[in-house]
Amino acid sequence: MVKKETGLDFENSSVKKVGEVMSGDELRRFGTQWVSQFVDWNRWERWKVMRWKALVARNDGVWSKDHVAALRKICPMVSNEITSEASAAEVEGYGASKLTVDSAVKYLQLANKLFSQAELFHFCASILELVIPVSKSRRAYGQLAKCHTLLTNIYESILEQESSPIPFTDATYYRVGFYGDRFGKLDKKEYVYREPRDVRLGDIMEKLSHIYESRMDGNHTLRIIQDSRQVKAEELQPGVCYLQITAVDPVMEDEDLGSRRERIFSLSTGSVRARVFDRFLFDTPFTKNGKNQGGLEDQWKRRTVLQTEGSFPALVNRLLVIKSESLEFSPVENAIGMIETRTAALRNELEEPRSSEGDQLPRLQSLQRILQGSVAVQVNSGVLSVCTAFLSGEPATRLRSQELQQLIAALLEFMAVCKRAIRVHFRLIGDEDQDFHTQLVNGFQSLTAELSHYIPAILSEL
């Protein structure tokens, strides 16, 4: 029997009720649970729990169904059901847990403080919007002034996050699969782990290896599967327990999972918001001939989407995967996606709004970085290799007409945006960057000349 995993045992991580109070008739169909999210007590060292059931006072007229709905957007675990013990709850080890408006506000204020420490400012804004009605109903103008001052600071922090050239990351996520009878109930199950944002793949591999190696007996050994391929039972060796650990990305609510683009910009600065995730994905390259790697013309991609039981931030640092789906992208779709990703990166930089002249420097730096990775002579082989793989001789004849047109259109759009970006770069630079600009221009001209061998129309298009 496997010993319980200290600090990581999903099955034994129970939810502690803090209290419930029934609302008026108009709210009886609505849940009274408020789930405050994980918050960071020690600046991302570990996540602590705040889960409590909300108070909508019968006679105070402070909170309405709209406030419950607003909280549900932050906390998807808010229940739509009314429980039988809603008037008061007695929790073992906690004593009486009936909430008042004042005690609820104290929890909200504490949550706001902790979310602020964790730099989750969108949560802070939503929480303060729930505190304000209390002060307003009591005409506590001093508290109202304080709340609005805090809101001003929060929105300024959100603006700073969204205008930063470096995307904000609140955490890292990993899919962990368990394979082996020594794991007991965990065997053949998958979980998504939520870790602090500075935890890398090697860190969690080392951490879990240390935990589970001590659980192995003389008849079992532990092995880490470091790639994300589909695990086949017939390939697993008897007496060996396997951990498959894969970095995954959270899926935004409105994200198009069928997009061919690589996902390095899916969580960009423009999408900083209250982050509640219950879907995650990872991409796995593969070939149809069984080889792990191949040329661009042979490289397929499998996108796997995982659905978890519940959402992060959560009461535990891992959630069970209850659903897994996958879709595949052909080699030419991958190539088109690569070009579209580079184009989107440049266009995003050109169209990103700037709040003041002081933003010019970070914009110039990020624009230079992306341009150098797009048109500099030493790195433009990525675009040229796409042309060699799909537009030269016999490979081009294997493409469907629609695929060929989409690939050419993607390349033309990429070059057009590069040309525009170089012009913007010229307007931003000083004398000290003239040599670098000349290198960009020469690289662009060289790349255009090379592409013209595959797409003659590119000379007239540009």
mmCIF file with all atom_site columns, C-alpha atoms in Angstrom, residues 30 45 51 70 95 106 112 128 194 243 247 249 280 321 334 361 379 391 396 406 411 433 437 454:
data_model
loop_
_atom_site.group_PDB
_atom_site.id
_atom_site.type_symbol
_atom_site.label_atom_id
_atom_site.label_alt_id
_atom_site.label_comp_id
_atom_site.label_asym_id
_atom_site.label_entity_id
_atom_site.label_seq_id
_atom_site.pdbx_PDB_ins_code
_atom_site.Cartn_x
_atom_site.Cartn_y
_atom_site.Cartn_z
_atom_site.occupancy
_atom_site.B_iso_or_equiv
_atom_site.pdbx_formal_charge
_atom_site.auth_seq_id
_atom_site.auth_comp_id
_atom_site.auth_asym_id
_atom_site.auth_atom_id
_atom_site.pdbx_PDB_model_num
ATOM 1  C CA . PHE A 1 30  ? -28.460 30.991 -5.928  1.00 0.00 ? 30  PHE A CA 1
ATOM 2  C CA . GLU A 1 45  ? 6.849   29.968 -2.216  1.00 0.00 ? 45  GLU A CA 1
ATOM 3  C CA . ARG A 1 51  ? -12.374 28.844 0.879   1.00 0.00 ? 51  ARG A CA 1
ATOM 4  C CA . ALA A 1 70  ? -19.691 38.538 -10.332 1.00 0.00 ? 70  ALA A CA 1
ATOM 5  C CA . GLY A 1 95  ? -16.488 25.909 16.157  1.00 0.00 ? 95  GLY A CA 1
ATOM 6  C CA . LYS A 1 106 ? -12.666 41.172 6.865   1.00 0.00 ? 106 LYS A CA 1
ATOM 7  C CA . ASN A 1 112 ? -7.316  41.540 -1.288  1.00 0.00 ? 112 ASN A CA 1
ATOM 8  C CA . LEU A 1 128 ? -12.905 45.542 -3.721  1.00 0.00 ? 128 LEU A CA 1
ATOM 9  C CA . ARG A 1 194 ? 0.241   24.148 -10.192 1.00 0.00 ? 194 ARG A CA 1
ATOM 10 C CA . LEU A 1 243 ? 6.181   9.267  -13.900 1.00 0.00 ? 243 LEU A CA 1
ATOM 11 C CA . ALA A 1 247 ? 4.964   21.237 -19.026 1.00 0.00 ? 247 ALA A CA 1
ATOM 12 C CA . ASP A 1 249 ? -0.057  25.823 -20.733 1.00 0.00 ? 249 ASP A CA 1
ATOM 13 C CA . PHE A 1 280 ? -4.542  22.972 -20.200 1.00 0.00 ? 280 PHE A CA 1
ATOM 14 C CA . VAL A 1 321 ? -7.508  15.169 -15.211 1.00 0.00 ? 321 VAL A CA 1
ATOM 15 C CA . ASN A 1 334 ? 2.737   23.483 -38.823 1.00 0.00 ? 334 ASN A CA 1
ATOM 16 C CA . LEU A 1 361 ? 12.539  52.565 -24.961 1.00 0.00 ? 361 LEU A CA 1
ATOM 17 C CA . VAL A 1 379 ? 18.390  33.298 -38.344 1.00 0.00 ? 379 VAL A CA 1
ATOM 18 C CA . LEU A 1 391 ? 7.724   25.065 -52.410 1.00 0.00 ? 391 LEU A CA 1
ATOM 19 C CA . ALA A 1 396 ? 5.125   21.547 -53.976 1.00 0.00 ? 396 ALA A CA 1
ATOM 20 C CA . GLN A 1 406 ? -2.363  29.638 -47.598 1.00 0.00 ? 406 GLN A CA 1
ATOM 21 C CA . LEU A 1 411 ? 4.850   34.247 -46.276 1.00 0.00 ? 411 LEU A CA 1
ATOM 22 C CA . ASP A 1 433 ? 21.425  52.163 -33.574 1.00 0.00 ? 433 ASP A CA 1
ATOM 23 C CA . HIS A 1 437 ? 19.247  49.171 -38.590 1.00 0.00 ? 437 HIS A CA 1
ATOM 24 C CA . TYR A 1 454 ? 10.157  30.298 -54.707 1.00 0.00 ? 454 TYR A CA 1
#
